[in-house]
Tab-separated table of C-alpha atoms in Angstrom:
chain	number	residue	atom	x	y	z
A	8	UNK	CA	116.484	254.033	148.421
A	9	UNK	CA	118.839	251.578	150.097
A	10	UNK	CA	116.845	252.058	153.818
A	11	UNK	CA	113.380	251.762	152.495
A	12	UNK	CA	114.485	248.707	151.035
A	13	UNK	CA	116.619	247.057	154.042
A	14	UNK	CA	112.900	248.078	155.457
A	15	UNK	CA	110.572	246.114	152.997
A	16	UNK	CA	113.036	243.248	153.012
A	17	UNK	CA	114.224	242.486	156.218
A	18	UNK	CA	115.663	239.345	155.723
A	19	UNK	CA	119.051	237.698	154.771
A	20	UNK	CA	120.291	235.030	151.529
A	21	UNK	CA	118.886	232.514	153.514
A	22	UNK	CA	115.381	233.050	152.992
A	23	UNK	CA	114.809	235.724	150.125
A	24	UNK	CA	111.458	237.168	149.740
A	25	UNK	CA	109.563	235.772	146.549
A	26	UNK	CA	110.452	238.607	143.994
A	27	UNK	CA	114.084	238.392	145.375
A	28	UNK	CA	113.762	234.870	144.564
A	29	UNK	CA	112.345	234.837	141.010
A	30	UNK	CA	114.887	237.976	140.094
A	31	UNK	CA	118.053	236.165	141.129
A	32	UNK	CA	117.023	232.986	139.583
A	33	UNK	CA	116.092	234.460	136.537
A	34	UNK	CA	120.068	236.025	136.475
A	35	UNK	CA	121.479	232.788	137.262
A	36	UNK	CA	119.386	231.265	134.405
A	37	UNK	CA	120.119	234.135	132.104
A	38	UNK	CA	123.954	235.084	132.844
A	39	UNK	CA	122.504	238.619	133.983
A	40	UNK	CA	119.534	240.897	134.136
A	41	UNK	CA	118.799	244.388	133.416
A	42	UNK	CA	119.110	247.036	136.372
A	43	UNK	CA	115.866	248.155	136.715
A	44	UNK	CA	114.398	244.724	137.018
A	45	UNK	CA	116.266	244.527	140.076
A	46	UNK	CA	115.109	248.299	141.346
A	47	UNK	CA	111.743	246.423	143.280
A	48	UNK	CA	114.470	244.024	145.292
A	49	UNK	CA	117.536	246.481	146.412
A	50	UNK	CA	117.871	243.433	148.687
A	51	UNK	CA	120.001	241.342	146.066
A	52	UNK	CA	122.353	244.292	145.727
A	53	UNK	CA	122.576	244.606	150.017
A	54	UNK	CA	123.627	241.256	150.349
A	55	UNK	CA	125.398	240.903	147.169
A	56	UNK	CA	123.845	238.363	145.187
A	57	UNK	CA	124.067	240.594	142.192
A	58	UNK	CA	126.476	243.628	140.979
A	59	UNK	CA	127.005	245.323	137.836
A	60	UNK	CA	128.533	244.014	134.860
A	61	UNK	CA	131.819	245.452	134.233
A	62	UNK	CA	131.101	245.565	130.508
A	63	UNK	CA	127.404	247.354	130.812
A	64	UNK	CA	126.641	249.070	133.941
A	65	UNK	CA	122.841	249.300	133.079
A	66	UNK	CA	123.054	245.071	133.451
A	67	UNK	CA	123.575	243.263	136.895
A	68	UNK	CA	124.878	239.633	137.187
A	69	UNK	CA	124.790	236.923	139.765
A	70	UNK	CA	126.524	235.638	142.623
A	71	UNK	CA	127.521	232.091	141.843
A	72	UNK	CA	125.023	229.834	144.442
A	73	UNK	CA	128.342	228.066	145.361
A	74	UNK	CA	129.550	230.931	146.599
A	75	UNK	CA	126.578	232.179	148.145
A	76	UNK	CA	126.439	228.429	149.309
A	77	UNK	CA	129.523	228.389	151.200
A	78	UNK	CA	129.495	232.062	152.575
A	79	UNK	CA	126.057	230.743	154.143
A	80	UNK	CA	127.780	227.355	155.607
A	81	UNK	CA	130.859	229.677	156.780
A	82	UNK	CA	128.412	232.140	158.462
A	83	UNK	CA	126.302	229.264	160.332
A	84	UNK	CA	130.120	227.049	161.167
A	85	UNK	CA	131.193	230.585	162.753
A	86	UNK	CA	128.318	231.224	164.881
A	87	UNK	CA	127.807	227.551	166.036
A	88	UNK	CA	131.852	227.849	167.234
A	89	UNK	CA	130.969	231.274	168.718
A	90	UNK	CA	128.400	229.558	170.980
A	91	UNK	CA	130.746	227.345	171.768
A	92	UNK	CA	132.782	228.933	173.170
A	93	UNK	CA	130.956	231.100	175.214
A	94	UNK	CA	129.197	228.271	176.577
A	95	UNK	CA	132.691	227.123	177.708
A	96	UNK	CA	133.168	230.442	179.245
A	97	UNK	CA	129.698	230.384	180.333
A	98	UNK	CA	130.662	226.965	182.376
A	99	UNK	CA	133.599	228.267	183.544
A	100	UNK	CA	132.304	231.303	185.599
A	101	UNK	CA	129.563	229.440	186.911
A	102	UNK	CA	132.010	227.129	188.481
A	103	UNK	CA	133.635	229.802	189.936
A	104	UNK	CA	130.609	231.869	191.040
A	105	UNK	CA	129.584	228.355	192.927
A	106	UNK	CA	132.505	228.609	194.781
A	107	UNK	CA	133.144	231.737	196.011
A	108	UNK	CA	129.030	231.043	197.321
A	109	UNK	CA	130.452	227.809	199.309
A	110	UNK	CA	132.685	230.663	201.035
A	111	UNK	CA	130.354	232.708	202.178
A	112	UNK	CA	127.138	230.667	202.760
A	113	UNK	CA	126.083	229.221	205.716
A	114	UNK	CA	126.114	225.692	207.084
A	115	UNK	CA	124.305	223.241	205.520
A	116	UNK	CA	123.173	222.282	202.328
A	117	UNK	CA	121.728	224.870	199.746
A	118	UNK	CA	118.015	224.708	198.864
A	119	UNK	CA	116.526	223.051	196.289
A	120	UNK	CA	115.205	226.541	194.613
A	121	UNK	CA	119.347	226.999	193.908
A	122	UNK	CA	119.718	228.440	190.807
A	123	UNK	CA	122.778	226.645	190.333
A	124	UNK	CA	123.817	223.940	192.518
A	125	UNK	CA	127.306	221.954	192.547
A	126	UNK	CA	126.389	218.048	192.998
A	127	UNK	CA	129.843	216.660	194.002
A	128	UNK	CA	129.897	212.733	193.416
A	129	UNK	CA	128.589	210.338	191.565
A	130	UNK	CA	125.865	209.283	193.579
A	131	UNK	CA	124.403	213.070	194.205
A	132	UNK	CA	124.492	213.430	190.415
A	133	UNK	CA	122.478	209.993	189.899
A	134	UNK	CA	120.214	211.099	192.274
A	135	UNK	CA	119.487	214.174	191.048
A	136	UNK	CA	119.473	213.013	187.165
A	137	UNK	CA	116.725	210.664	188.572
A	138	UNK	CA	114.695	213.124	190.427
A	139	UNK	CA	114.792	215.446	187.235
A	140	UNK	CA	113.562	212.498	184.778
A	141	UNK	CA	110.498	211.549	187.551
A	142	UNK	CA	109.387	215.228	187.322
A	143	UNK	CA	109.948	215.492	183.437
A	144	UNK	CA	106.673	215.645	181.691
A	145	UNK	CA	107.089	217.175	177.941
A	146	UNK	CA	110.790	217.022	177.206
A	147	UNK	CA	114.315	215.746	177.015
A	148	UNK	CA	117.203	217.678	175.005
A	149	UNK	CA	120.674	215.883	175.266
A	150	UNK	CA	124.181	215.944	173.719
A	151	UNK	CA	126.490	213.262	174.040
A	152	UNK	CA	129.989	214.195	172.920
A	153	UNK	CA	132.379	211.285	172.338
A	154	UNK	CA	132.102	208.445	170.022
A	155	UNK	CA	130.771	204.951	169.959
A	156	UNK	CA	128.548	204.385	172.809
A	157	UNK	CA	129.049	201.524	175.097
A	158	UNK	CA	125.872	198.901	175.387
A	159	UNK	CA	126.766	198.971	179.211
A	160	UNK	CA	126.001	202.813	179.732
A	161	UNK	CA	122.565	202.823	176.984
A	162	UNK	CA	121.477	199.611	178.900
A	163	UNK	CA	121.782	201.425	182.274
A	164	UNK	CA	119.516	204.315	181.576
A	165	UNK	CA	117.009	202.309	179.207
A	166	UNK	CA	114.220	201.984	182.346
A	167	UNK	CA	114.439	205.469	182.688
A	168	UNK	CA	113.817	206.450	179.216
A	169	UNK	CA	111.415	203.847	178.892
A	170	UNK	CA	109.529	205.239	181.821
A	171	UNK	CA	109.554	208.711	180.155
A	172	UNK	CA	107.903	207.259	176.758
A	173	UNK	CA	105.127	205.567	178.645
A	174	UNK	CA	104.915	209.121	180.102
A	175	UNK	CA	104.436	210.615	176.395
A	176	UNK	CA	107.835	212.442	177.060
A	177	UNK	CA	109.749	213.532	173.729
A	178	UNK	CA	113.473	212.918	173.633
A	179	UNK	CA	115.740	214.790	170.914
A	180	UNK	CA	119.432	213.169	171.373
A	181	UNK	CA	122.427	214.972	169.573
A	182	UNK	CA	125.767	212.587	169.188
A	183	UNK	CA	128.491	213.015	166.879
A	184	UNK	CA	128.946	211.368	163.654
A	185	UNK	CA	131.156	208.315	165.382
A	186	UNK	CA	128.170	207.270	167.022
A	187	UNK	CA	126.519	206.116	164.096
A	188	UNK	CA	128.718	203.437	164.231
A	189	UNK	CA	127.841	201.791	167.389
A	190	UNK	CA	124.678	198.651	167.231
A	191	UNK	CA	124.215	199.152	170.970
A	192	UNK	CA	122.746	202.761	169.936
A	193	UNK	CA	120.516	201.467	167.071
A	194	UNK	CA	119.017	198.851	169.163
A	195	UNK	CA	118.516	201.512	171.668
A	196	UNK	CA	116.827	204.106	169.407
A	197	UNK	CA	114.832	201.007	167.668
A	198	UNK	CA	113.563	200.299	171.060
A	199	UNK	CA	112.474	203.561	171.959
A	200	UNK	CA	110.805	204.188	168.118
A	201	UNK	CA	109.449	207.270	167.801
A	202	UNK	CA	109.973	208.841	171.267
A	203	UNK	CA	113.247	209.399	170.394
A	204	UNK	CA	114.631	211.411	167.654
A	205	UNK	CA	118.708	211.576	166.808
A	206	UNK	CA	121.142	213.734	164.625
A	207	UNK	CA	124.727	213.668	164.070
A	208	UNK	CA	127.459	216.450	163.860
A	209	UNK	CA	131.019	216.339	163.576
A	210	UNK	CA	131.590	217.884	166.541
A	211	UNK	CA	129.500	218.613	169.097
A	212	UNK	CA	129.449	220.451	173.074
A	213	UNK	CA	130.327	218.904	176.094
A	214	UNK	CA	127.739	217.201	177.500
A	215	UNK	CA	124.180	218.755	178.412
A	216	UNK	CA	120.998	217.335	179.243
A	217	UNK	CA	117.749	219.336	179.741
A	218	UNK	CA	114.883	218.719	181.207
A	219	UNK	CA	111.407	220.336	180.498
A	220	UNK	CA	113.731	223.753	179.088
A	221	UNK	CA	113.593	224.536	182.950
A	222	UNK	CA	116.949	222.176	184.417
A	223	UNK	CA	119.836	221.393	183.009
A	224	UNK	CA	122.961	218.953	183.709
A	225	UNK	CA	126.332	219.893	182.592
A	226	UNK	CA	129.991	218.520	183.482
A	227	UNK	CA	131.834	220.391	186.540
A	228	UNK	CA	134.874	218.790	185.987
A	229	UNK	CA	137.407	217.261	183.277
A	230	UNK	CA	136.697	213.219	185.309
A	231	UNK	CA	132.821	214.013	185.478
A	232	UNK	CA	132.834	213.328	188.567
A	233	UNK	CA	131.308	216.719	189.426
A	234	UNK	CA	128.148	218.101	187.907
A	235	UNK	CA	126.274	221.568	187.826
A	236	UNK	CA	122.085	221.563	188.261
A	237	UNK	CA	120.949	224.488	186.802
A	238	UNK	CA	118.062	226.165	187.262
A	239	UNK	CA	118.341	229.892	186.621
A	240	UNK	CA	115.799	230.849	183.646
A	241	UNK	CA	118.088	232.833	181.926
A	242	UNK	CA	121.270	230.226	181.818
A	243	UNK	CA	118.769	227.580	180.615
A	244	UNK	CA	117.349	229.539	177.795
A	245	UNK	CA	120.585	229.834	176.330
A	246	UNK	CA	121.484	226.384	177.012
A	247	UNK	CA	118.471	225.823	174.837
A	248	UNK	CA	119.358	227.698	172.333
A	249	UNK	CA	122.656	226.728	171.331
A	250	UNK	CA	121.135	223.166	171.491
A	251	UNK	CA	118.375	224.388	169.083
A	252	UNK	CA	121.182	225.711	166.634
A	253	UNK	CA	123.216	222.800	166.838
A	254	UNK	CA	120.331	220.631	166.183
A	255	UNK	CA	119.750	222.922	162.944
A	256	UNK	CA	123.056	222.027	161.538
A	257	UNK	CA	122.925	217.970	162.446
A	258	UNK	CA	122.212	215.430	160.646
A	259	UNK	CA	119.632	213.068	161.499
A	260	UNK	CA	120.762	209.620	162.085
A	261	UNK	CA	119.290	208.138	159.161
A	262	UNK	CA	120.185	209.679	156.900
A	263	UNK	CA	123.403	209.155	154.857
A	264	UNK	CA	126.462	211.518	155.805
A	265	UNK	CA	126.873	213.784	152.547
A	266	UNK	CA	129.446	213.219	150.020
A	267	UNK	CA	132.704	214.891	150.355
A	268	UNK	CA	132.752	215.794	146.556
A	269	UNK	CA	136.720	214.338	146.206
A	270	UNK	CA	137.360	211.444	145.577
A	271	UNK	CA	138.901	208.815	147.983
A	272	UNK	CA	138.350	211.326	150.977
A	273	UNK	CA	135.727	210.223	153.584
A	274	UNK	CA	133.491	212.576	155.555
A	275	UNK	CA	135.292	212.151	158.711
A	276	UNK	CA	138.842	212.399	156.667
A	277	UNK	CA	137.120	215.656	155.511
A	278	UNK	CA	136.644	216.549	159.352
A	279	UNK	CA	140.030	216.021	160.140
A	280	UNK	CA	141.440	217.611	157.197
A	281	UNK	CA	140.130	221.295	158.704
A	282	UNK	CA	140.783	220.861	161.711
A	283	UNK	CA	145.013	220.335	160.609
A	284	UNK	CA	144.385	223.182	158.582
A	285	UNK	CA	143.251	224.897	161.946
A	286	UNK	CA	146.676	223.691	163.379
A	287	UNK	CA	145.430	221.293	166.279
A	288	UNK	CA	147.197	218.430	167.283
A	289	UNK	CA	146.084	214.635	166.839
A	290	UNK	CA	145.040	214.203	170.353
A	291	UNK	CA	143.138	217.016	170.277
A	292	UNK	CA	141.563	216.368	166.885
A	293	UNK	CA	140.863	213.000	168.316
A	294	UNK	CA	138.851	214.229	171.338
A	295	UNK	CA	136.781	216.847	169.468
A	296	UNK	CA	135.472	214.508	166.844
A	297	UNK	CA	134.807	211.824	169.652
A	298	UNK	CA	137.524	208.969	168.059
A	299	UNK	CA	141.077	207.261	169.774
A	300	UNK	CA	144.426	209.283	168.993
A	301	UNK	CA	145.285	205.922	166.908
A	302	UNK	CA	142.407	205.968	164.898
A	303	UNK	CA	143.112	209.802	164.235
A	304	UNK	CA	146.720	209.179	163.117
A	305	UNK	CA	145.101	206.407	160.793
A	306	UNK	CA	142.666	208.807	158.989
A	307	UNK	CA	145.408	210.991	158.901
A	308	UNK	CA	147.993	208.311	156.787
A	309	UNK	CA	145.150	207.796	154.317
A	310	UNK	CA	144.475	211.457	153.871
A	311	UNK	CA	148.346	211.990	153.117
A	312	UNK	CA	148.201	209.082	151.164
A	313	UNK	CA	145.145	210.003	149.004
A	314	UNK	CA	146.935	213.615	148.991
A	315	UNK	CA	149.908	212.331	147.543
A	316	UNK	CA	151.621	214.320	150.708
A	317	UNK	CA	154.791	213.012	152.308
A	318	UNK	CA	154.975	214.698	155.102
A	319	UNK	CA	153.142	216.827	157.243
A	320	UNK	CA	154.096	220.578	155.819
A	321	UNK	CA	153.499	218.787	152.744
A	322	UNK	CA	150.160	217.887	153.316
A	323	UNK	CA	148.873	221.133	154.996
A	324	UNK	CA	149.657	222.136	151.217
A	325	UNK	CA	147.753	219.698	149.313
A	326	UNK	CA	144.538	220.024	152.035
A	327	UNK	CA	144.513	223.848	151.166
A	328	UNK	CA	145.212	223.364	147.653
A	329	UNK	CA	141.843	220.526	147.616
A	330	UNK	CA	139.915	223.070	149.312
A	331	UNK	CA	139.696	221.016	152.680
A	332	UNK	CA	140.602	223.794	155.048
A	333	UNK	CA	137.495	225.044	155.754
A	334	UNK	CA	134.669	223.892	157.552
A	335	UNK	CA	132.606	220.527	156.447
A	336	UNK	CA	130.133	221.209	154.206
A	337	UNK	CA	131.751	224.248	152.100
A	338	UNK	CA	131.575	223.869	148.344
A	339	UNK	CA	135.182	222.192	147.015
A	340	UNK	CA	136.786	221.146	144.342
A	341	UNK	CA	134.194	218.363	142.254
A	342	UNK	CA	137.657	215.897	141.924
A	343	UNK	CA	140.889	215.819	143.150
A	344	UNK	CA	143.582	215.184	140.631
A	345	UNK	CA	146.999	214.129	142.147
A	346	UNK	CA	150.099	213.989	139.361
A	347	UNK	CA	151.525	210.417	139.145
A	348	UNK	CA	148.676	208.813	142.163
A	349	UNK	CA	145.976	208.271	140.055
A	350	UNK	CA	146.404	204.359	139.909
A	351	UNK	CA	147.863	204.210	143.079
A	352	UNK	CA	144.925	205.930	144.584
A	353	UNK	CA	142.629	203.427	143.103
A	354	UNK	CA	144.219	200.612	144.911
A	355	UNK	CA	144.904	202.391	147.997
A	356	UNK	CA	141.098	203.427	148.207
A	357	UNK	CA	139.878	199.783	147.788
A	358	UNK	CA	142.613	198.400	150.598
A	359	UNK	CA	141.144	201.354	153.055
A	360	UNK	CA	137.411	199.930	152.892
A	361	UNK	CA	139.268	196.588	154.613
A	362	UNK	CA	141.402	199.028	157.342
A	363	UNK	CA	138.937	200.331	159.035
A	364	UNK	CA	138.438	199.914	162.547
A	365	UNK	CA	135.762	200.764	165.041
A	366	UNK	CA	136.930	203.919	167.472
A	367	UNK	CA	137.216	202.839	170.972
A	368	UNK	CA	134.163	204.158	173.324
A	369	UNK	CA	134.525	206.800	175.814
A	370	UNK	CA	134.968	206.756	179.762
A	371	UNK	CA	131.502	206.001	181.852
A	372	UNK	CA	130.125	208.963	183.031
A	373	UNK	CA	126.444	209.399	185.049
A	374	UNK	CA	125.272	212.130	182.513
A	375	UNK	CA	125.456	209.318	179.774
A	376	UNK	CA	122.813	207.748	180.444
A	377	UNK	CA	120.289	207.197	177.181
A	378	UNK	CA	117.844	209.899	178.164
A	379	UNK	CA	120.416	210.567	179.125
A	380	UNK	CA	119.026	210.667	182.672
């Protein structure tokens, strides 16, 4: 029985088919529902959005959607981080592949038909960014990790993307949430109207442009000042595809970041509150969420200060006790109550809205260009 119906209902809590749909919600609705009404969708039992009342084992009740909610966000935060970090590893062996090649090939430069080719300078990476935008003709996939982008850097690559919208070239840009901040960007993406659409993350990849899902651009090294072309079909698919599952999860850029559901607690406090709980350090928090190590630590004294948390064993306490330590966008706590704060918080959260101060911008790179070509 259990097979034939993993077989009829091949599908997960994410998209349940329609009588899977109309049995759960009639449990939520109801508080339960009787076993055999269930017998048609065994696919609420498989993925346990209902299981028998202790009291009655002829009834079935539901799964909370919170918690079918969060096991859903947990599942998709765990897979993007999987991909990840294989595309780290991914980036790693192709720099080392490239240069046991240099050992062994012969003089002179490779060919163009290199599946992956080092570009070693600045000027070798322009030139091939530019060659790659001239021959783009459908479109542009790019992530830009770091935060606010500089006006300098979106005004030096605004012919180029300009050139591909005359072109009817579609551009889909990913940034992290930081960059929301910055005007340069919204005069940029006003410019370009709708050739050009944007989403936000918390944290995003190093950077990758593709071109035409057939070349992509990635860092070589930590300064940038290296840069791998590649071409091989199969690398670029899967380029592609963690950029398609990252783009899933964003946000698009105008749109509102969601609520944090505790009061006091921003969304990027909320960001930086799981990633403690993960046990990084500020600089490294700093880095992944695309903000300055001072800015980090500032987030960080209004979180222990909203927290009520003294010090810094302290507040790893009160983060897992507000249900911050996992990933943004789990169901938490509705409120956060802290004994003795409650006025203090009041005033403290109205003296915060004054603090705040714009994250300085990253370190000018070729690949950060707006198209970014």
């Amino acid at each position: 029985m259990a097979g034939q119906g993993a077989q009829e209902h091949p599908h997960g809590a994410d998209r349940l088919c329609e009588t899977g749909d109309r049995v759960y919600s009639r449990a939520v609705r109801r508080g339960r529902v009787p076993r055999r009404d269930a017998e048609p969708v065994p696919c609420l039992l498989e993925l346990a959005l209902l299981h028998p009342d202790p009291d009655d084992m002829d009834w079935l009740v539901p799964t909370s959607p919170q918690e079918v909610m969060t096991r859903l966000l947990r599942g998709m935060y765990d897979e993007v981080s999987a991909s990840q970090r294989r595309v780290g590893s991914a980036v790693a062996a192709a720099e080392w592949y490239a240069g046991l090649g240099g050992q062994v090939r012969p003089s002179g430069a490779a060919g163009e038909g290199s599946a992956i080719r080092v570009l070693d300078g600045l000027p070798r990476i322009q030139t091939a960014m530019d060659e790659a935008t001239k021959a783009c003709t459908t479109e542009v996939l790019t992530v830009q990790p770091g935060g606010i982008r500089r006006e300098a850097e979106l005004s030096e690559g605004l012919h180029r993307a300009l050139a591909l919208r005359r072109r009817g070239v579609r551009m889909r840009d990913l940034y992290t949430h930081v960059a929301r901040h910055g005007h340069g960007l919204l005069t940029y993406l006003e410019l370009m109207g709708d050739a050009v659409e944007s989403r936000t993350l918390d944290e995003v990849i190093d950077r990758l442009i593709l071109f035409d899902r057939t070349v992509a651009f990635i860092p070589a090294n930590t300064d940038r000042t290296m840069a791998l072309e590649l071409r091989h079909p199969a690398i670029v698919e899967y380029l592609v595809t963690v950029f398609e599952r990252l783009w899933r999860l964003a946000i698009p850029l105008t749109a509102p970041l969601p609520e944090t559901g505790i009061e006091g607690i921003s969304h990027r406090e909320r960001s930086i509150a799981a990633l403690l709980a993960e046990g990084h350090q500020d600089a490294v928090i700093a880095e992944r969420l695309g903000i300055s190590v001072r800015t980090c630590r500032a987030h960080i004294a209004r979180l222990s200060e909203t927290l009520g948390a003294v010090s810094r064993t302290q507040l790893g306490v009160r983060i897992a006790q507000a249900g911050l330590d996992g990933p943004p966008g789990a169901a938490g706590p509705p409120k956060l109550s802290v004994p003795g704060r409650r006025g203090e918080k009041a005033a403290f959260t109205a003296a915060r809205k004054k603090s705040r101060r714009k994250s300085s911008p990253d370190v000018e790179d070729p690949l950060a260009a707006p198209t970014e070509g």
